[in-house]
């Protein structure tokens, strides 16, 4: 079913999920007081938010309480006004400190990636999450390269110098000109993108020290199939 759809398509009134809603909205998605298997990228930064090292491993997410964009946005807005947010006290850790560090890290990552200075008030909660996801997809691509794992990458700008060129899947890592990163993959959204689902299987098998579930030829065929299908459907993240 996921292979036949390839993406979750979002409409104004209805969505067309890549996989059955019982899986994508119940069994696989993060819900309060639930545990979900995951693959974690853990990165280590110095006091100036420069990356020292990272590791990739299998894990279990134990979600005790959801953290919504609404709460984050309220926390950031009130932080600039020096107003306390009562909702932050509902969490079992210092959420205010965590959010401030996450915002500072995201600003550094985007500044470093784009090549110009971004300040803390430049990024809202959605942009902060987007920046962390871009960083994760970049690091996973680096991980694949470092370990010479047969896989698919998300490449842009290698066929021409045009910024309007569509990003596409490839078996070689050409980098992503639009996002201004030297390596890129689709890894962070396995529920809504088939490429991410494939990559999760590949990384998972490597971590388990088992055979890659896809041969070089199969990955090449998958890249061609998804790229061709993307030309026929309207997909909101085709550039990424």
PDB file of C-alpha atoms in Angstrom:
ATOM      1  CA  UNK A   1       0.000   0.000   0.000  1.00  0.00           C
ATOM      2  CA  UNK A   2       2.792   2.438   0.895  1.00  0.00           C
ATOM      3  CA  UNK A   3       4.689   1.534  -2.283  1.00  0.00           C
ATOM      4  CA  UNK A   4       1.642   2.247  -4.434  1.00  0.00           C
ATOM      5  CA  UNK A   5       1.144   5.723  -2.932  1.00  0.00           C
ATOM      6  CA  UNK A   6       4.735   6.773  -2.080  1.00  0.00           C
ATOM      7  CA  UNK A   7       3.683   9.923  -0.215  1.00  0.00           C
ATOM      8  CA  UNK A   8       1.030  11.239   2.120  1.00  0.00           C
ATOM      9  CA  UNK A   9      -0.810  13.939   0.196  1.00  0.00           C
ATOM     10  CA  UNK A  10      -2.293  16.788   2.184  1.00  0.00           C
ATOM     11  CA  UNK A  11      -5.449  18.578   1.077  1.00  0.00           C
ATOM     12  CA  UNK A  12      -7.470  21.462   2.478  1.00  0.00           C
ATOM     13  CA  UNK A  13     -10.207  19.153   3.763  1.00  0.00           C
ATOM     14  CA  UNK A  14      -8.920  15.584   3.447  1.00  0.00           C
ATOM     15  CA  UNK A  15      -5.528  13.864   3.504  1.00  0.00           C
ATOM     16  CA  UNK A  16      -4.535  10.803   1.497  1.00  0.00           C
ATOM     17  CA  UNK A  17      -2.168   8.895   3.826  1.00  0.00           C
ATOM     18  CA  UNK A  18       0.649   6.786   2.442  1.00  0.00           C
ATOM     19  CA  UNK A  19      -0.155   3.969   4.852  1.00  0.00           C
ATOM     20  CA  UNK A  20      -3.430   2.964   6.490  1.00  0.00           C
ATOM     21  CA  UNK A  21      -4.674   5.568   9.036  1.00  0.00           C
ATOM     22  CA  UNK A  22      -4.834   2.910  11.765  1.00  0.00           C
ATOM     23  CA  UNK A  23      -1.049   2.623  11.416  1.00  0.00           C
ATOM     24  CA  UNK A  24      -0.116   6.218  10.607  1.00  0.00           C
ATOM     25  CA  UNK A  25      -2.449   7.808  13.174  1.00  0.00           C
ATOM     26  CA  UNK A  26      -2.509   5.157  15.885  1.00  0.00           C
ATOM     27  CA  UNK A  27       0.072   2.346  16.054  1.00  0.00           C
ATOM     28  CA  UNK A  28       3.071   4.144  14.546  1.00  0.00           C
ATOM     29  CA  UNK A  29       2.624   7.789  15.427  1.00  0.00           C
ATOM     30  CA  UNK A  30       3.770   9.246  18.752  1.00  0.00           C
ATOM     31  CA  UNK A  31       0.943   9.324  21.274  1.00  0.00           C
ATOM     32  CA  UNK A  32       0.933  10.263  24.934  1.00  0.00           C
ATOM     33  CA  UNK A  33       1.680   7.408  27.342  1.00  0.00           C
ATOM     34  CA  UNK A  34       2.900   5.186  24.524  1.00  0.00           C
ATOM     35  CA  UNK A  35       6.177   3.522  23.569  1.00  0.00           C
ATOM     36  CA  UNK A  36       7.389   3.384  19.978  1.00  0.00           C
ATOM     37  CA  UNK A  37      10.482   1.758  18.421  1.00  0.00           C
ATOM     38  CA  UNK A  38      12.786   4.271  16.773  1.00  0.00           C
ATOM     39  CA  UNK A  39      16.198   4.940  15.290  1.00  0.00           C
ATOM     40  CA  UNK A  40      17.922   7.760  17.135  1.00  0.00           C
ATOM     41  CA  UNK A  41      20.572  10.192  15.951  1.00  0.00           C
ATOM     42  CA  UNK A  42      22.329  11.562  19.041  1.00  0.00           C
ATOM     43  CA  UNK A  43      24.659  14.487  18.403  1.00  0.00           C
ATOM     44  CA  UNK A  44      27.238  15.944  20.750  1.00  0.00           C
ATOM     45  CA  UNK A  45      27.977  19.685  20.598  1.00  0.00           C
ATOM     46  CA  UNK A  46      30.483  21.826  22.455  1.00  0.00           C
ATOM     47  CA  UNK A  47      29.540  24.974  24.382  1.00  0.00           C
ATOM     48  CA  UNK A  48      29.585  26.955  21.120  1.00  0.00           C
ATOM     49  CA  UNK A  49      27.199  24.471  19.466  1.00  0.00           C
ATOM     50  CA  UNK A  50      29.840  23.058  17.173  1.00  0.00           C
ATOM     51  CA  UNK A  51      29.363  19.358  16.407  1.00  0.00           C
ATOM     52  CA  UNK A  52      31.942  17.140  18.092  1.00  0.00           C
ATOM     53  CA  UNK A  53      30.545  13.705  17.333  1.00  0.00           C
ATOM     54  CA  UNK A  54      27.349  11.777  16.696  1.00  0.00           C
ATOM     55  CA  UNK A  55      25.997   8.253  16.949  1.00  0.00           C
ATOM     56  CA  UNK A  56      23.086   6.341  15.426  1.00  0.00           C
ATOM     57  CA  UNK A  57      21.355   3.567  17.328  1.00  0.00           C
ATOM     58  CA  UNK A  58      18.024   1.788  17.826  1.00  0.00           C
ATOM     59  CA  UNK A  59      15.902   3.036  20.700  1.00  0.00           C
ATOM     60  CA  UNK A  60      12.431   3.205  22.226  1.00  0.00           C
ATOM     61  CA  UNK A  61      10.555   6.489  22.520  1.00  0.00           C
ATOM     62  CA  UNK A  62       8.546   6.637  25.741  1.00  0.00           C
ATOM     63  CA  UNK A  63       6.236   9.616  25.258  1.00  0.00           C
ATOM     64  CA  UNK A  64       4.852  10.789  28.586  1.00  0.00           C
ATOM     65  CA  UNK A  65       3.429  14.116  27.433  1.00  0.00           C
ATOM     66  CA  UNK A  66       3.087  15.812  24.060  1.00  0.00           C
ATOM     67  CA  UNK A  67       4.864  19.084  23.365  1.00  0.00           C
ATOM     68  CA  UNK A  68       2.804  21.086  20.866  1.00  0.00           C
ATOM     69  CA  UNK A  69       3.719  23.967  18.583  1.00  0.00           C
ATOM     70  CA  UNK A  70       1.190  26.053  20.488  1.00  0.00           C
ATOM     71  CA  UNK A  71       2.964  25.620  23.822  1.00  0.00           C
ATOM     72  CA  UNK A  72       6.382  26.204  22.241  1.00  0.00           C
ATOM     73  CA  UNK A  73       5.189  29.340  20.496  1.00  0.00           C
ATOM     74  CA  UNK A  74       3.688  30.675  23.724  1.00  0.00           C
ATOM     75  CA  UNK A  75       6.897  29.895  25.595  1.00  0.00           C
ATOM     76  CA  UNK A  76       9.096  31.681  23.063  1.00  0.00           C
ATOM     77  CA  UNK A  77       6.856  34.735  22.814  1.00  0.00           C
ATOM     78  CA  UNK A  78       6.528  35.040  26.577  1.00  0.00           C
ATOM     79  CA  UNK A  79      10.254  34.443  27.056  1.00  0.00           C
ATOM     80  CA  UNK A  80      11.026  37.661  25.177  1.00  0.00           C
ATOM     81  CA  UNK A  81       8.504  39.451  27.388  1.00  0.00           C
ATOM     82  CA  UNK A  82       9.884  37.753  30.517  1.00  0.00           C
ATOM     83  CA  UNK A  83       6.496  36.222  31.357  1.00  0.00           C
ATOM     84  CA  UNK A  84       6.215  32.770  32.925  1.00  0.00           C
ATOM     85  CA  UNK A  85       4.214  30.089  31.088  1.00  0.00           C
ATOM     86  CA  UNK A  86       2.261  27.838  33.527  1.00  0.00           C
ATOM     87  CA  UNK A  87       2.046  24.982  30.992  1.00  0.00           C
ATOM     88  CA  UNK A  88       5.812  24.494  31.193  1.00  0.00           C
ATOM     89  CA  UNK A  89       5.430  23.244  34.769  1.00  0.00           C
ATOM     90  CA  UNK A  90       3.482  20.205  33.544  1.00  0.00           C
ATOM     91  CA  UNK A  91       6.652  18.545  32.254  1.00  0.00           C
ATOM     92  CA  UNK A  92       9.049  16.437  34.330  1.00  0.00           C
ATOM     93  CA  UNK A  93      12.161  18.317  33.204  1.00  0.00           C
ATOM     94  CA  UNK A  94      13.228  21.932  32.747  1.00  0.00           C
ATOM     95  CA  UNK A  95      11.337  22.523  29.521  1.00  0.00           C
ATOM     96  CA  UNK A  96      12.127  26.227  29.415  1.00  0.00           C
ATOM     97  CA  UNK A  97      15.870  25.576  29.429  1.00  0.00           C
ATOM     98  CA  UNK A  98      15.460  22.815  26.839  1.00  0.00           C
ATOM     99  CA  UNK A  99      13.467  25.046  24.465  1.00  0.00           C
ATOM    100  CA  UNK A 100      15.958  27.896  24.805  1.00  0.00           C
ATOM    101  CA  UNK A 101      18.887  25.587  24.044  1.00  0.00           C
ATOM    102  CA  UNK A 102      17.017  24.078  21.091  1.00  0.00           C
ATOM    103  CA  UNK A 103      16.303  27.527  19.678  1.00  0.00           C
ATOM    104  CA  UNK A 104      19.919  28.620  20.083  1.00  0.00           C
ATOM    105  CA  UNK A 105      21.154  25.414  18.443  1.00  0.00           C
ATOM    106  CA  UNK A 106      18.727  25.806  15.528  1.00  0.00           C
ATOM    107  CA  UNK A 107      19.855  29.387  14.949  1.00  0.00           C
ATOM    108  CA  UNK A 108      23.476  28.241  14.860  1.00  0.00           C
ATOM    109  CA  UNK A 109      22.693  25.371  12.483  1.00  0.00           C
ATOM    110  CA  UNK A 110      20.804  27.595  10.068  1.00  0.00           C
ATOM    111  CA  UNK A 111      23.405  30.369  10.256  1.00  0.00           C
ATOM    112  CA  UNK A 112      26.151  27.871   9.516  1.00  0.00           C
ATOM    113  CA  UNK A 113      24.176  26.229   6.699  1.00  0.00           C
ATOM    114  CA  UNK A 114      22.975  29.382   4.932  1.00  0.00           C
ATOM    115  CA  UNK A 115      26.039  31.513   5.588  1.00  0.00           C
ATOM    116  CA  UNK A 116      24.418  34.464   7.336  1.00  0.00           C
ATOM    117  CA  UNK A 117      23.574  35.263  10.938  1.00  0.00           C
ATOM    118  CA  UNK A 118      20.165  34.268  12.273  1.00  0.00           C
ATOM    119  CA  UNK A 119      18.988  35.563  15.648  1.00  0.00           C
ATOM    120  CA  UNK A 120      16.787  33.732  18.112  1.00  0.00           C
ATOM    121  CA  UNK A 121      13.660  35.718  17.268  1.00  0.00           C
ATOM    122  CA  UNK A 122      14.105  34.881  13.566  1.00  0.00           C
ATOM    123  CA  UNK A 123      12.924  31.276  14.012  1.00  0.00           C
ATOM    124  CA  UNK A 124       9.499  30.122  15.162  1.00  0.00           C
ATOM    125  CA  UNK A 125       8.735  26.601  16.467  1.00  0.00           C
ATOM    126  CA  UNK A 126       7.989  25.179  12.996  1.00  0.00           C
ATOM    127  CA  UNK A 127      11.263  26.552  11.616  1.00  0.00           C
ATOM    128  CA  UNK A 128      13.183  25.180  14.588  1.00  0.00           C
ATOM    129  CA  UNK A 129      11.798  21.681  13.983  1.00  0.00           C
ATOM    130  CA  UNK A 130      12.506  22.037  10.249  1.00  0.00           C
ATOM    131  CA  UNK A 131      16.127  22.969  10.942  1.00  0.00           C
ATOM    132  CA  UNK A 132      16.607  19.998  13.278  1.00  0.00           C
ATOM    133  CA  UNK A 133      15.114  17.695  10.630  1.00  0.00           C
ATOM    134  CA  UNK A 134      17.397  19.084   7.924  1.00  0.00           C
ATOM    135  CA  UNK A 135      20.376  18.548  10.214  1.00  0.00           C
ATOM    136  CA  UNK A 136      19.249  14.977  10.955  1.00  0.00           C
ATOM    137  CA  UNK A 137      18.782  14.148   7.270  1.00  0.00           C
ATOM    138  CA  UNK A 138      22.232  15.592   6.581  1.00  0.00           C
ATOM    139  CA  UNK A 139      23.894  13.566   9.361  1.00  0.00           C
ATOM    140  CA  UNK A 140      22.209  10.331   8.284  1.00  0.00           C
ATOM    141  CA  UNK A 141      23.479  10.907   4.748  1.00  0.00           C
ATOM    142  CA  UNK A 142      26.975  11.398   6.178  1.00  0.00           C
ATOM    143  CA  UNK A 143      26.533   8.197   8.201  1.00  0.00           C
ATOM    144  CA  UNK A 144      25.611   6.283   5.036  1.00  0.00           C
ATOM    145  CA  UNK A 145      28.627   7.699   3.221  1.00  0.00           C
ATOM    146  CA  UNK A 146      31.029   7.000   6.081  1.00  0.00           C
ATOM    147  CA  UNK A 147      29.967   3.357   6.245  1.00  0.00           C
ATOM    148  CA  UNK A 148      29.657   2.918   2.469  1.00  0.00           C
ATOM    149  CA  UNK A 149      26.085   1.646   2.784  1.00  0.00           C
ATOM    150  CA  UNK A 150      24.127   1.035  -0.402  1.00  0.00           C
ATOM    151  CA  UNK A 151      21.266   3.486  -0.087  1.00  0.00           C
ATOM    152  CA  UNK A 152      19.361   6.383  -1.624  1.00  0.00           C
ATOM    153  CA  UNK A 153      20.166  10.053  -1.222  1.00  0.00           C
ATOM    154  CA  UNK A 154      18.115  13.181  -1.834  1.00  0.00           C
ATOM    155  CA  UNK A 155      20.030  15.293  -4.332  1.00  0.00           C
ATOM    156  CA  UNK A 156      19.470  18.709  -5.858  1.00  0.00           C
ATOM    157  CA  UNK A 157      21.351  20.976  -8.238  1.00  0.00           C
ATOM    158  CA  UNK A 158      23.688  18.400  -9.765  1.00  0.00           C
ATOM    159  CA  UNK A 159      22.121  18.313 -13.232  1.00  0.00           C
ATOM    160  CA  UNK A 160      22.183  22.062 -13.840  1.00  0.00           C
ATOM    161  CA  UNK A 161      22.781  25.340 -12.036  1.00  0.00           C
ATOM    162  CA  UNK A 162      19.082  26.153 -12.000  1.00  0.00           C
ATOM    163  CA  UNK A 163      17.495  26.639  -8.573  1.00  0.00           C
ATOM    164  CA  UNK A 164      14.193  25.525 -10.095  1.00  0.00           C
ATOM    165  CA  UNK A 165      15.494  22.024 -10.652  1.00  0.00           C
ATOM    166  CA  UNK A 166      13.473  19.401  -8.804  1.00  0.00           C
ATOM    167  CA  UNK A 167      15.206  17.492  -6.026  1.00  0.00           C
ATOM    168  CA  UNK A 168      15.361  13.771  -6.738  1.00  0.00           C
ATOM    169  CA  UNK A 169      16.469  10.465  -5.279  1.00  0.00           C
ATOM    170  CA  UNK A 170      19.833   9.070  -6.347  1.00  0.00           C
ATOM    171  CA  UNK A 171      22.134   6.195  -5.425  1.00  0.00           C
ATOM    172  CA  UNK A 172      25.056   8.630  -5.265  1.00  0.00           C
ATOM    173  CA  UNK A 173      25.359  11.550  -2.896  1.00  0.00           C
ATOM    174  CA  UNK A 174      25.460  14.756  -4.922  1.00  0.00           C
ATOM    175  CA  UNK A 175      24.533  17.074  -2.060  1.00  0.00           C
ATOM    176  CA  UNK A 176      21.582  19.439  -1.964  1.00  0.00           C
ATOM    177  CA  UNK A 177      22.172  22.848  -3.518  1.00  0.00           C
ATOM    178  CA  UNK A 178      18.805  24.272  -2.471  1.00  0.00           C
ATOM    179  CA  UNK A 179      19.368  23.474   1.207  1.00  0.00           C
ATOM    180  CA  UNK A 180      23.092  24.262   0.936  1.00  0.00           C
ATOM    181  CA  UNK A 181      24.327  21.001   2.417  1.00  0.00           C
ATOM    182  CA  UNK A 182      26.978  18.662   1.015  1.00  0.00           C
ATOM    183  CA  UNK A 183      24.996  15.524   1.903  1.00  0.00           C
ATOM    184  CA  UNK A 184      21.289  14.915   2.213  1.00  0.00           C
ATOM    185  CA  UNK A 185      18.782  12.111   2.632  1.00  0.00           C
ATOM    186  CA  UNK A 186      15.118  11.609   3.473  1.00  0.00           C
ATOM    187  CA  UNK A 187      15.005   9.862   6.832  1.00  0.00           C
ATOM    188  CA  UNK A 188      12.845  11.774   9.307  1.00  0.00           C
ATOM    189  CA  UNK A 189       9.348  11.055   7.924  1.00  0.00           C
ATOM    190  CA  UNK A 190       8.888   7.279   7.374  1.00  0.00           C
ATOM    191  CA  UNK A 191       5.127   7.490   7.943  1.00  0.00           C
ATOM    192  CA  UNK A 192       4.507   9.973   5.124  1.00  0.00           C
ATOM    193  CA  UNK A 193       7.321   9.361   2.586  1.00  0.00           C
ATOM    194  CA  UNK A 194       8.298   6.020   1.089  1.00  0.00           C
ATOM    195  CA  UNK A 195      11.927   7.066   0.613  1.00  0.00           C
ATOM    196  CA  UNK A 196      12.242   7.610   4.376  1.00  0.00           C
ATOM    197  CA  UNK A 197      10.663   4.209   5.018  1.00  0.00           C
ATOM    198  CA  UNK A 198      13.205   2.537   2.734  1.00  0.00           C
ATOM    199  CA  UNK A 199      16.068   4.379   4.420  1.00  0.00           C
ATOM    200  CA  UNK A 200      14.822   3.320   7.858  1.00  0.00           C
ATOM    201  CA  UNK A 201      14.910  -0.310   6.761  1.00  0.00           C
ATOM    202  CA  UNK A 202      18.444   0.091   5.398  1.00  0.00           C
ATOM    203  CA  UNK A 203      19.829   1.869   8.474  1.00  0.00           C
ATOM    204  CA  UNK A 204      18.001  -0.565  10.781  1.00  0.00           C
ATOM    205  CA  UNK A 205      19.512  -3.598   9.068  1.00  0.00           C
ATOM    206  CA  UNK A 206      22.988  -2.057   9.321  1.00  0.00           C
ATOM    207  CA  UNK A 207      22.526  -1.428  13.048  1.00  0.00           C
ATOM    208  CA  UNK A 208      21.332  -5.029  13.465  1.00  0.00           C
ATOM    209  CA  UNK A 209      24.385  -6.210  11.505  1.00  0.00           C
ATOM    210  CA  UNK A 210      22.155  -8.031   9.027  1.00  0.00           C
ATOM    211  CA  UNK A 211      22.150  -7.944   5.225  1.00  0.00           C
ATOM    212  CA  UNK A 212      20.955  -4.837   3.447  1.00  0.00           C
ATOM    213  CA  UNK A 213      17.327  -5.524   2.402  1.00  0.00           C
ATOM    214  CA  UNK A 214      17.994  -3.803  -0.951  1.00  0.00           C
ATOM    215  CA  UNK A 215      20.598  -4.483  -3.615  1.00  0.00           C
ATOM    216  CA  UNK A 216      22.267  -1.685  -5.579  1.00  0.00           C
ATOM    217  CA  UNK A 217      20.003  -2.428  -8.535  1.00  0.00           C
ATOM    218  CA  UNK A 218      16.869  -2.419  -6.371  1.00  0.00           C
ATOM    219  CA  UNK A 219      17.796   0.961  -4.865  1.00  0.00           C
ATOM    220  CA  UNK A 220      18.450   2.354  -8.341  1.00  0.00           C
ATOM    221  CA  UNK A 221      15.058   1.097  -9.531  1.00  0.00           C
ATOM    222  CA  UNK A 222      13.359   2.595  -6.469  1.00  0.00           C
ATOM    223  CA  UNK A 223      14.991   5.958  -7.119  1.00  0.00           C
ATOM    224  CA  UNK A 224      13.815   5.920 -10.739  1.00  0.00           C
ATOM    225  CA  UNK A 225      10.299   4.821  -9.789  1.00  0.00           C
ATOM    226  CA  UNK A 226       9.816   7.474  -7.083  1.00  0.00           C
ATOM    227  CA  UNK A 227      11.343  10.210  -9.242  1.00  0.00           C
ATOM    228  CA  UNK A 228       9.017   9.327 -12.128  1.00  0.00           C
ATOM    229  CA  UNK A 229       5.984   9.234  -9.854  1.00  0.00           C
ATOM    230  CA  UNK A 230       6.894  12.618  -8.373  1.00  0.00           C
ATOM    231  CA  UNK A 231       6.599  14.153 -11.840  1.00  0.00           C
ATOM    232  CA  UNK A 232       2.987  12.980 -12.046  1.00  0.00           C
ATOM    233  CA  UNK A 233       1.654  14.060  -8.660  1.00  0.00           C
ATOM    234  CA  UNK A 234       1.554  17.329  -6.771  1.00  0.00           C
ATOM    235  CA  UNK A 235       3.708  16.909  -3.695  1.00  0.00           C
ATOM    236  CA  UNK A 236       4.209  19.803  -1.350  1.00  0.00           C
ATOM    237  CA  UNK A 237       7.802  18.933  -0.414  1.00  0.00           C
ATOM    238  CA  UNK A 238       9.145  18.012  -3.848  1.00  0.00           C
ATOM    239  CA  UNK A 239      11.851  20.671  -3.622  1.00  0.00           C
ATOM    240  CA  UNK A 240      13.212  19.332  -0.356  1.00  0.00           C
TER     241      UNK A 240
END
